[in-house]
Amino acid sequence: MATRTRRSQRRTEALSRERIVEAAVELLDTVGESGLTFRALTERLATGTGAIYWHVANKDELLGAATEAVVGAALAVEPVAPTTPAAPADSPPDEIRAVALGLFEAIDDHPWLATQLATQLSRSPWGSVTPRIFDSIGRRVRALGVPEDGWFTATSALVHYVLGAAGQNAANSRADGPPKDRAEFLDDVATAWEELDPDDYPFARAVAGQLRDHDDREQFLAGLDLVLAGITALHPPSKPTHPPHTP
């Protein structure tokens, strides 16, 4: 009995929380949230449920840990190349673009992530994920020169744009029904818009061609630049003051 207990303890120690979360992310990516069960997890990890419960109390905790792991990796990104040759490398706007693009690509790669982030924001904003995203973007907002009384509003605008646009993009690419090639899907939508009544939908008809040809990533970054431009226009960075020159 003592020998079996020691072996069980060694197996539990070898099965780390990190490995469990990694396996949970793999399951979420392949079979979705409904397929993430402790039974499926034990089969993937070739272990017993007790070893998993040693590290994770329930499915909600597991989903939260998986979300935190993916978001943490997404935020550990390199700055996006400056949009203009004159822009300095690693400037706050470029760092914000890097953070935003990291989240955009993470949500695109992990179909379940958008729903989990929305849940985290609305139901448990005191958890680790929401403040981590706000802090990552907010520190760059502060570096833009935004005054302190505008930090929360400016950061909230960026966070909601990034998560909303990325979530909508992911939803569009995984709509219900048979999977379609992206170009075919956009062509179908654009064609439908072009056939709308010109009196009722003049704008939708006018931009149908742009819808057909647009690039999701480029459009996302262009929208982000619009938000950043609005923030910097409302809160232009203060110019440094220099002492008067004395001969």
PDB file of C-alpha atoms in Angstrom:
ATOM      1  CA  MET A   1       0.000   0.000   0.000  1.00  0.00           C
ATOM      2  CA  ALA A   2       2.776   2.444   0.907  1.00  0.00           C
ATOM      3  CA  THR A   3       4.574   1.670  -2.355  1.00  0.00           C
ATOM      4  CA  ARG A   4       1.418   2.341  -4.414  1.00  0.00           C
ATOM      5  CA  THR A   5       0.893   5.641  -2.553  1.00  0.00           C
ATOM      6  CA  ARG A   6       4.449   6.792  -3.286  1.00  0.00           C
ATOM      7  CA  ARG A   7       4.054   5.876  -6.974  1.00  0.00           C
ATOM      8  CA  SER A   8       0.757   7.763  -7.120  1.00  0.00           C
ATOM      9  CA  GLN A   9       2.404  10.817  -5.574  1.00  0.00           C
ATOM     10  CA  ARG A  10       5.267  10.655  -8.088  1.00  0.00           C
ATOM     11  CA  ARG A  11       2.802  10.458 -11.000  1.00  0.00           C
ATOM     12  CA  THR A  12       0.859  13.424  -9.601  1.00  0.00           C
ATOM     13  CA  GLU A  13       4.036  15.458  -9.246  1.00  0.00           C
ATOM     14  CA  ALA A  14       5.198  14.547 -12.765  1.00  0.00           C
ATOM     15  CA  LEU A  15       1.825  15.654 -14.165  1.00  0.00           C
ATOM     16  CA  SER A  16       2.233  19.391 -13.698  1.00  0.00           C
ATOM     17  CA  ARG A  17      -0.497  22.001 -13.832  1.00  0.00           C
ATOM     18  CA  GLU A  18       1.227  23.455 -16.886  1.00  0.00           C
ATOM     19  CA  ARG A  19       0.951  20.141 -18.778  1.00  0.00           C
ATOM     20  CA  ILE A  20      -2.724  19.826 -17.839  1.00  0.00           C
ATOM     21  CA  VAL A  21      -3.430  23.350 -19.107  1.00  0.00           C
ATOM     22  CA  GLU A  22      -1.474  22.655 -22.288  1.00  0.00           C
ATOM     23  CA  ALA A  23      -3.574  19.542 -22.924  1.00  0.00           C
ATOM     24  CA  ALA A  24      -6.748  21.508 -22.188  1.00  0.00           C
ATOM     25  CA  VAL A  25      -5.792  24.108 -24.806  1.00  0.00           C
ATOM     26  CA  GLU A  26      -5.174  21.322 -27.332  1.00  0.00           C
ATOM     27  CA  LEU A  27      -8.614  19.856 -26.629  1.00  0.00           C
ATOM     28  CA  LEU A  28     -10.313  23.242 -26.826  1.00  0.00           C
ATOM     29  CA  ASP A  29      -8.673  23.898 -30.181  1.00  0.00           C
ATOM     30  CA  THR A  30      -9.773  20.583 -31.648  1.00  0.00           C
ATOM     31  CA  VAL A  31     -13.165  19.801 -30.092  1.00  0.00           C
ATOM     32  CA  GLY A  32     -14.283  23.075 -28.498  1.00  0.00           C
ATOM     33  CA  GLU A  33     -15.501  23.889 -25.009  1.00  0.00           C
ATOM     34  CA  SER A  34     -18.180  21.186 -24.999  1.00  0.00           C
ATOM     35  CA  GLY A  35     -15.510  18.562 -25.688  1.00  0.00           C
ATOM     36  CA  LEU A  36     -13.308  19.662 -22.807  1.00  0.00           C
ATOM     37  CA  THR A  37     -14.200  17.106 -20.161  1.00  0.00           C
ATOM     38  CA  PHE A  38     -12.099  15.583 -17.421  1.00  0.00           C
ATOM     39  CA  ARG A  39     -12.647  12.195 -19.020  1.00  0.00           C
ATOM     40  CA  ALA A  40     -11.238  13.418 -22.346  1.00  0.00           C
ATOM     41  CA  LEU A  41      -8.375  15.053 -20.476  1.00  0.00           C
ATOM     42  CA  THR A  42      -7.493  11.866 -18.605  1.00  0.00           C
ATOM     43  CA  GLU A  43      -7.433   9.950 -21.900  1.00  0.00           C
ATOM     44  CA  ARG A  44      -5.162  12.519 -23.532  1.00  0.00           C
ATOM     45  CA  LEU A  45      -2.815  12.587 -20.554  1.00  0.00           C
ATOM     46  CA  ALA A  46      -3.013   8.849 -19.853  1.00  0.00           C
ATOM     47  CA  THR A  47      -3.713   9.433 -16.183  1.00  0.00           C
ATOM     48  CA  GLY A  48      -6.542   9.302 -13.652  1.00  0.00           C
ATOM     49  CA  THR A  49      -9.005  12.006 -12.735  1.00  0.00           C
ATOM     50  CA  GLY A  50      -7.572  12.221  -9.241  1.00  0.00           C
ATOM     51  CA  ALA A  51      -4.208  13.367 -10.595  1.00  0.00           C
ATOM     52  CA  ILE A  52      -5.941  16.165 -12.529  1.00  0.00           C
ATOM     53  CA  TYR A  53      -8.119  17.216  -9.604  1.00  0.00           C
ATOM     54  CA  TRP A  54      -4.926  17.482  -7.561  1.00  0.00           C
ATOM     55  CA  HIS A  55      -4.022  20.519  -9.702  1.00  0.00           C
ATOM     56  CA  VAL A  56      -7.374  21.829 -11.006  1.00  0.00           C
ATOM     57  CA  ALA A  57     -10.601  21.981  -9.014  1.00  0.00           C
ATOM     58  CA  ASN A  58     -13.173  22.091 -11.834  1.00  0.00           C
ATOM     59  CA  LYS A  59     -13.808  22.909 -15.474  1.00  0.00           C
ATOM     60  CA  ASP A  60     -14.274  26.637 -14.852  1.00  0.00           C
ATOM     61  CA  GLU A  61     -10.842  26.845 -13.258  1.00  0.00           C
ATOM     62  CA  LEU A  62      -9.404  24.874 -16.167  1.00  0.00           C
ATOM     63  CA  LEU A  63     -10.986  27.211 -18.737  1.00  0.00           C
ATOM     64  CA  GLY A  64      -9.665  30.203 -16.854  1.00  0.00           C
ATOM     65  CA  ALA A  65      -6.163  28.749 -16.726  1.00  0.00           C
ATOM     66  CA  ALA A  66      -6.245  27.901 -20.448  1.00  0.00           C
ATOM     67  CA  THR A  67      -7.377  31.433 -21.264  1.00  0.00           C
ATOM     68  CA  GLU A  68      -4.650  32.910 -19.092  1.00  0.00           C
ATOM     69  CA  ALA A  69      -1.978  30.742 -20.734  1.00  0.00           C
ATOM     70  CA  VAL A  70      -2.974  31.695 -24.286  1.00  0.00           C
ATOM     71  CA  VAL A  71      -3.328  35.391 -23.448  1.00  0.00           C
ATOM     72  CA  GLY A  72       0.029  35.386 -21.671  1.00  0.00           C
ATOM     73  CA  ALA A  73       1.727  33.962 -24.758  1.00  0.00           C
ATOM     74  CA  ALA A  74      -0.105  36.438 -27.006  1.00  0.00           C
ATOM     75  CA  LEU A  75       1.090  39.414 -24.998  1.00  0.00           C
ATOM     76  CA  ALA A  76       4.733  38.299 -25.160  1.00  0.00           C
ATOM     77  CA  VAL A  77       5.218  39.706 -28.645  1.00  0.00           C
ATOM     78  CA  GLU A  78       7.680  41.846 -30.573  1.00  0.00           C
ATOM     79  CA  PRO A  79       6.671  45.338 -31.775  1.00  0.00           C
ATOM     80  CA  VAL A  80       5.084  45.595 -35.218  1.00  0.00           C
ATOM     81  CA  ALA A  81       7.203  47.418 -37.792  1.00  0.00           C
ATOM     82  CA  PRO A  82       6.579  51.208 -37.741  1.00  0.00           C
ATOM     83  CA  THR A  83       3.891  52.377 -40.145  1.00  0.00           C
ATOM     84  CA  THR A  84       6.034  55.297 -41.334  1.00  0.00           C
ATOM     85  CA  PRO A  85       9.812  55.392 -41.925  1.00  0.00           C
ATOM     86  CA  ALA A  86      10.138  58.338 -39.555  1.00  0.00           C
ATOM     87  CA  ALA A  87       8.486  56.547 -36.637  1.00  0.00           C
ATOM     88  CA  PRO A  88      10.979  55.435 -33.988  1.00  0.00           C
ATOM     89  CA  ALA A  89      11.328  51.725 -33.337  1.00  0.00           C
ATOM     90  CA  ASP A  90       9.581  50.360 -30.248  1.00  0.00           C
ATOM     91  CA  SER A  91       7.464  53.512 -29.920  1.00  0.00           C
ATOM     92  CA  PRO A  92       4.297  53.279 -27.778  1.00  0.00           C
ATOM     93  CA  PRO A  93       1.994  53.140 -30.855  1.00  0.00           C
ATOM     94  CA  ASP A  94       4.041  50.294 -32.350  1.00  0.00           C
ATOM     95  CA  GLU A  95       4.024  48.429 -29.044  1.00  0.00           C
ATOM     96  CA  ILE A  96       0.241  48.847 -28.844  1.00  0.00           C
ATOM     97  CA  ARG A  97      -0.045  47.456 -32.386  1.00  0.00           C
ATOM     98  CA  ALA A  98       2.089  44.479 -31.351  1.00  0.00           C
ATOM     99  CA  VAL A  99      -0.093  43.746 -28.329  1.00  0.00           C
ATOM    100  CA  ALA A 100      -3.267  44.153 -30.400  1.00  0.00           C
ATOM    101  CA  LEU A 101      -2.003  41.952 -33.207  1.00  0.00           C
ATOM    102  CA  GLY A 102      -0.882  39.281 -30.746  1.00  0.00           C
ATOM    103  CA  LEU A 103      -4.409  39.126 -29.316  1.00  0.00           C
ATOM    104  CA  PHE A 104      -5.960  39.233 -32.813  1.00  0.00           C
ATOM    105  CA  GLU A 105      -3.907  36.247 -33.961  1.00  0.00           C
ATOM    106  CA  ALA A 106      -4.474  34.326 -30.724  1.00  0.00           C
ATOM    107  CA  ILE A 107      -8.251  34.711 -31.070  1.00  0.00           C
ATOM    108  CA  ASP A 108      -8.014  33.690 -34.725  1.00  0.00           C
ATOM    109  CA  ASP A 109      -5.950  30.592 -33.842  1.00  0.00           C
ATOM    110  CA  HIS A 110      -8.089  29.528 -30.876  1.00  0.00           C
ATOM    111  CA  PRO A 111     -11.832  29.557 -31.780  1.00  0.00           C
ATOM    112  CA  TRP A 112     -12.943  29.304 -28.128  1.00  0.00           C
ATOM    113  CA  LEU A 113     -10.891  32.248 -26.877  1.00  0.00           C
ATOM    114  CA  ALA A 114     -13.224  35.100 -27.894  1.00  0.00           C
ATOM    115  CA  THR A 115     -16.078  33.670 -25.816  1.00  0.00           C
ATOM    116  CA  GLN A 116     -13.829  33.098 -22.825  1.00  0.00           C
ATOM    117  CA  LEU A 117     -12.435  36.634 -22.982  1.00  0.00           C
ATOM    118  CA  ALA A 118     -15.944  38.076 -23.154  1.00  0.00           C
ATOM    119  CA  THR A 119     -16.857  35.970 -20.126  1.00  0.00           C
ATOM    120  CA  GLN A 120     -13.775  37.113 -18.248  1.00  0.00           C
ATOM    121  CA  LEU A 121     -14.492  40.783 -19.003  1.00  0.00           C
ATOM    122  CA  SER A 122     -18.149  40.658 -18.015  1.00  0.00           C
ATOM    123  CA  ARG A 123     -18.321  38.090 -15.212  1.00  0.00           C
ATOM    124  CA  SER A 124     -14.907  38.017 -13.569  1.00  0.00           C
ATOM    125  CA  PRO A 125     -12.961  41.193 -14.393  1.00  0.00           C
ATOM    126  CA  TRP A 126     -11.168  40.793 -11.050  1.00  0.00           C
ATOM    127  CA  GLY A 127      -9.426  37.678 -12.363  1.00  0.00           C
ATOM    128  CA  SER A 128      -5.920  37.732 -13.772  1.00  0.00           C
ATOM    129  CA  VAL A 129      -6.760  37.922 -17.491  1.00  0.00           C
ATOM    130  CA  THR A 130      -8.643  41.244 -17.672  1.00  0.00           C
ATOM    131  CA  PRO A 131      -6.157  43.309 -15.641  1.00  0.00           C
ATOM    132  CA  ARG A 132      -3.294  41.729 -17.574  1.00  0.00           C
ATOM    133  CA  ILE A 133      -4.724  42.897 -20.903  1.00  0.00           C
ATOM    134  CA  PHE A 134      -5.575  46.335 -19.512  1.00  0.00           C
ATOM    135  CA  ASP A 135      -2.129  46.687 -17.969  1.00  0.00           C
ATOM    136  CA  SER A 136      -0.340  45.631 -21.146  1.00  0.00           C
ATOM    137  CA  ILE A 137      -2.194  48.197 -23.247  1.00  0.00           C
ATOM    138  CA  GLY A 138      -2.581  50.807 -20.506  1.00  0.00           C
ATOM    139  CA  ARG A 139       1.149  51.113 -19.861  1.00  0.00           C
ATOM    140  CA  ARG A 140       1.603  52.012 -23.537  1.00  0.00           C
ATOM    141  CA  VAL A 141      -1.303  54.467 -23.384  1.00  0.00           C
ATOM    142  CA  ARG A 142       0.403  56.172 -20.474  1.00  0.00           C
ATOM    143  CA  ALA A 143       3.638  56.276 -22.506  1.00  0.00           C
ATOM    144  CA  LEU A 144       1.730  58.063 -25.299  1.00  0.00           C
ATOM    145  CA  GLY A 145       1.468  61.049 -22.968  1.00  0.00           C
ATOM    146  CA  VAL A 146      -2.251  60.664 -22.228  1.00  0.00           C
ATOM    147  CA  PRO A 147      -3.053  62.489 -18.961  1.00  0.00           C
ATOM    148  CA  GLU A 148      -3.951  60.319 -15.997  1.00  0.00           C
ATOM    149  CA  ASP A 149      -7.652  61.208 -16.037  1.00  0.00           C
ATOM    150  CA  GLY A 150      -7.845  59.808 -19.597  1.00  0.00           C
ATOM    151  CA  TRP A 151      -5.981  56.542 -19.033  1.00  0.00           C
ATOM    152  CA  PHE A 152      -8.993  54.355 -18.331  1.00  0.00           C
ATOM    153  CA  THR A 153     -11.175  55.727 -21.146  1.00  0.00           C
ATOM    154  CA  ALA A 154      -8.426  55.522 -23.769  1.00  0.00           C
ATOM    155  CA  THR A 155      -7.347  52.049 -22.690  1.00  0.00           C
ATOM    156  CA  SER A 156     -10.948  50.810 -22.561  1.00  0.00           C
ATOM    157  CA  ALA A 157     -11.557  52.073 -26.102  1.00  0.00           C
ATOM    158  CA  LEU A 158      -8.518  50.168 -27.342  1.00  0.00           C
ATOM    159  CA  VAL A 159      -9.322  46.971 -25.426  1.00  0.00           C
ATOM    160  CA  HIS A 160     -12.932  46.901 -26.630  1.00  0.00           C
ATOM    161  CA  TYR A 161     -11.906  47.585 -30.233  1.00  0.00           C
ATOM    162  CA  VAL A 162      -9.223  44.888 -30.203  1.00  0.00           C
ATOM    163  CA  LEU A 163     -11.325  42.165 -28.579  1.00  0.00           C
ATOM    164  CA  GLY A 164     -14.489  43.107 -30.459  1.00  0.00           C
ATOM    165  CA  ALA A 165     -12.896  43.276 -33.896  1.00  0.00           C
ATOM    166  CA  ALA A 166     -10.794  40.152 -33.332  1.00  0.00           C
ATOM    167  CA  GLY A 167     -13.784  38.234 -31.985  1.00  0.00           C
ATOM    168  CA  GLN A 168     -15.960  39.250 -34.933  1.00  0.00           C
ATOM    169  CA  ASN A 169     -13.231  38.253 -37.377  1.00  0.00           C
ATOM    170  CA  ALA A 170     -12.930  34.841 -35.741  1.00  0.00           C
ATOM    171  CA  ALA A 171     -16.716  34.399 -35.792  1.00  0.00           C
ATOM    172  CA  ASN A 172     -16.880  35.308 -39.480  1.00  0.00           C
ATOM    173  CA  SER A 173     -14.225  32.771 -40.378  1.00  0.00           C
ATOM    174  CA  ARG A 174     -16.031  30.031 -38.451  1.00  0.00           C
ATOM    175  CA  ALA A 175     -19.670  30.670 -39.288  1.00  0.00           C
ATOM    176  CA  ASP A 176     -22.130  27.803 -38.968  1.00  0.00           C
ATOM    177  CA  GLY A 177     -22.472  25.535 -41.949  1.00  0.00           C
ATOM    178  CA  PRO A 178     -19.956  23.908 -44.298  1.00  0.00           C
ATOM    179  CA  PRO A 179     -16.523  25.568 -44.225  1.00  0.00           C
ATOM    180  CA  LYS A 180     -15.850  27.856 -47.161  1.00  0.00           C
ATOM    181  CA  ASP A 181     -12.746  29.291 -48.652  1.00  0.00           C
ATOM    182  CA  ARG A 182     -12.391  32.839 -47.330  1.00  0.00           C
ATOM    183  CA  ALA A 183     -12.287  34.379 -50.819  1.00  0.00           C
ATOM    184  CA  GLU A 184     -15.436  32.471 -51.788  1.00  0.00           C
ATOM    185  CA  PHE A 185     -17.208  33.578 -48.616  1.00  0.00           C
ATOM    186  CA  LEU A 186     -16.317  37.253 -49.143  1.00  0.00           C
ATOM    187  CA  ASP A 187     -17.323  37.064 -52.791  1.00  0.00           C
ATOM    188  CA  ASP A 188     -20.735  35.656 -51.821  1.00  0.00           C
ATOM    189  CA  VAL A 189     -21.291  38.441 -49.286  1.00  0.00           C
ATOM    190  CA  ALA A 190     -20.089  41.156 -51.664  1.00  0.00           C
ATOM    191  CA  THR A 191     -22.319  39.843 -54.438  1.00  0.00           C
ATOM    192  CA  ALA A 192     -25.313  39.870 -52.092  1.00  0.00           C
ATOM    193  CA  TRP A 193     -24.552  43.469 -51.113  1.00  0.00           C
ATOM    194  CA  GLU A 194     -24.235  44.507 -54.740  1.00  0.00           C
ATOM    195  CA  GLU A 195     -27.733  43.153 -55.361  1.00  0.00           C
ATOM    196  CA  LEU A 196     -29.339  45.175 -52.554  1.00  0.00           C
ATOM    197  CA  ASP A 197     -31.832  47.917 -53.348  1.00  0.00           C
ATOM    198  CA  PRO A 198     -29.750  51.028 -54.221  1.00  0.00           C
ATOM    199  CA  ASP A 199     -32.254  53.363 -52.553  1.00  0.00           C
ATOM    200  CA  ASP A 200     -32.319  51.449 -49.259  1.00  0.00           C
ATOM    201  CA  TYR A 201     -28.641  50.432 -49.083  1.00  0.00           C
ATOM    202  CA  PRO A 202     -26.542  52.940 -51.053  1.00  0.00           C
ATOM    203  CA  PHE A 203     -23.499  52.685 -48.789  1.00  0.00           C
ATOM    204  CA  ALA A 204     -23.417  48.881 -48.560  1.00  0.00           C
ATOM    205  CA  ARG A 205     -23.565  48.664 -52.349  1.00  0.00           C
ATOM    206  CA  ALA A 206     -20.791  51.263 -52.708  1.00  0.00           C
ATOM    207  CA  VAL A 207     -18.318  49.371 -50.489  1.00  0.00           C
ATOM    208  CA  ALA A 208     -19.160  45.859 -51.670  1.00  0.00           C
ATOM    209  CA  GLY A 209     -16.026  45.739 -53.816  1.00  0.00           C
ATOM    210  CA  GLN A 210     -13.847  46.775 -50.869  1.00  0.00           C
ATOM    211  CA  LEU A 211     -15.450  44.054 -48.769  1.00  0.00           C
ATOM    212  CA  ARG A 212     -14.625  41.471 -51.431  1.00  0.00           C
ATOM    213  CA  ASP A 213     -10.942  42.447 -51.658  1.00  0.00           C
ATOM    214  CA  HIS A 214     -10.019  43.438 -48.105  1.00  0.00           C
ATOM    215  CA  ASP A 215      -7.382  41.769 -45.946  1.00  0.00           C
ATOM    216  CA  ASP A 216      -8.567  41.032 -42.389  1.00  0.00           C
ATOM    217  CA  ARG A 217      -5.232  41.699 -40.732  1.00  0.00           C
ATOM    218  CA  GLU A 218      -4.605  44.947 -42.594  1.00  0.00           C
ATOM    219  CA  GLN A 219      -8.143  46.141 -41.925  1.00  0.00           C
ATOM    220  CA  PHE A 220      -7.755  45.352 -38.223  1.00  0.00           C
ATOM    221  CA  LEU A 221      -4.527  47.358 -37.992  1.00  0.00           C
ATOM    222  CA  ALA A 222      -6.039  50.229 -39.994  1.00  0.00           C
ATOM    223  CA  GLY A 223      -8.952  50.389 -37.554  1.00  0.00           C
ATOM    224  CA  LEU A 224      -6.515  50.335 -34.655  1.00  0.00           C
ATOM    225  CA  ASP A 225      -4.655  53.280 -36.183  1.00  0.00           C
ATOM    226  CA  LEU A 226      -7.937  55.212 -36.346  1.00  0.00           C
ATOM    227  CA  VAL A 227      -8.475  54.652 -32.620  1.00  0.00           C
ATOM    228  CA  LEU A 228      -4.878  55.626 -31.843  1.00  0.00           C
ATOM    229  CA  ALA A 229      -5.178  58.731 -34.000  1.00  0.00           C
ATOM    230  CA  GLY A 230      -8.276  59.762 -32.077  1.00  0.00           C
ATOM    231  CA  ILE A 231      -6.528  59.241 -28.739  1.00  0.00           C
ATOM    232  CA  THR A 232      -3.456  61.237 -29.722  1.00  0.00           C
ATOM    233  CA  ALA A 233      -5.605  63.994 -31.253  1.00  0.00           C
ATOM    234  CA  LEU A 234      -7.567  64.387 -28.026  1.00  0.00           C
ATOM    235  CA  HIS A 235      -4.461  64.013 -25.866  1.00  0.00           C
ATOM    236  CA  PRO A 236      -1.426  65.275 -27.816  1.00  0.00           C
ATOM    237  CA  PRO A 237       1.811  64.465 -26.002  1.00  0.00           C
ATOM    238  CA  SER A 238       3.246  67.455 -24.201  1.00  0.00           C
ATOM    239  CA  LYS A 239       6.441  68.861 -25.635  1.00  0.00           C
ATOM    240  CA  PRO A 240       9.446  68.715 -23.340  1.00  0.00           C
ATOM    241  CA  THR A 241      10.473  72.023 -21.888  1.00  0.00           C
ATOM    242  CA  HIS A 242      14.088  73.145 -22.136  1.00  0.00           C
ATOM    243  CA  PRO A 243      15.846  75.710 -19.988  1.00  0.00           C
ATOM    244  CA  PRO A 244      16.593  78.985 -21.780  1.00  0.00           C
ATOM    245  CA  HIS A 245      19.866  78.970 -23.647  1.00  0.00           C
ATOM    246  CA  THR A 246      22.570  81.018 -22.065  1.00  0.00           C
ATOM    247  CA  PRO A 247      25.561  82.048 -24.105  1.00  0.00           C
TER     248      PRO A 247
END
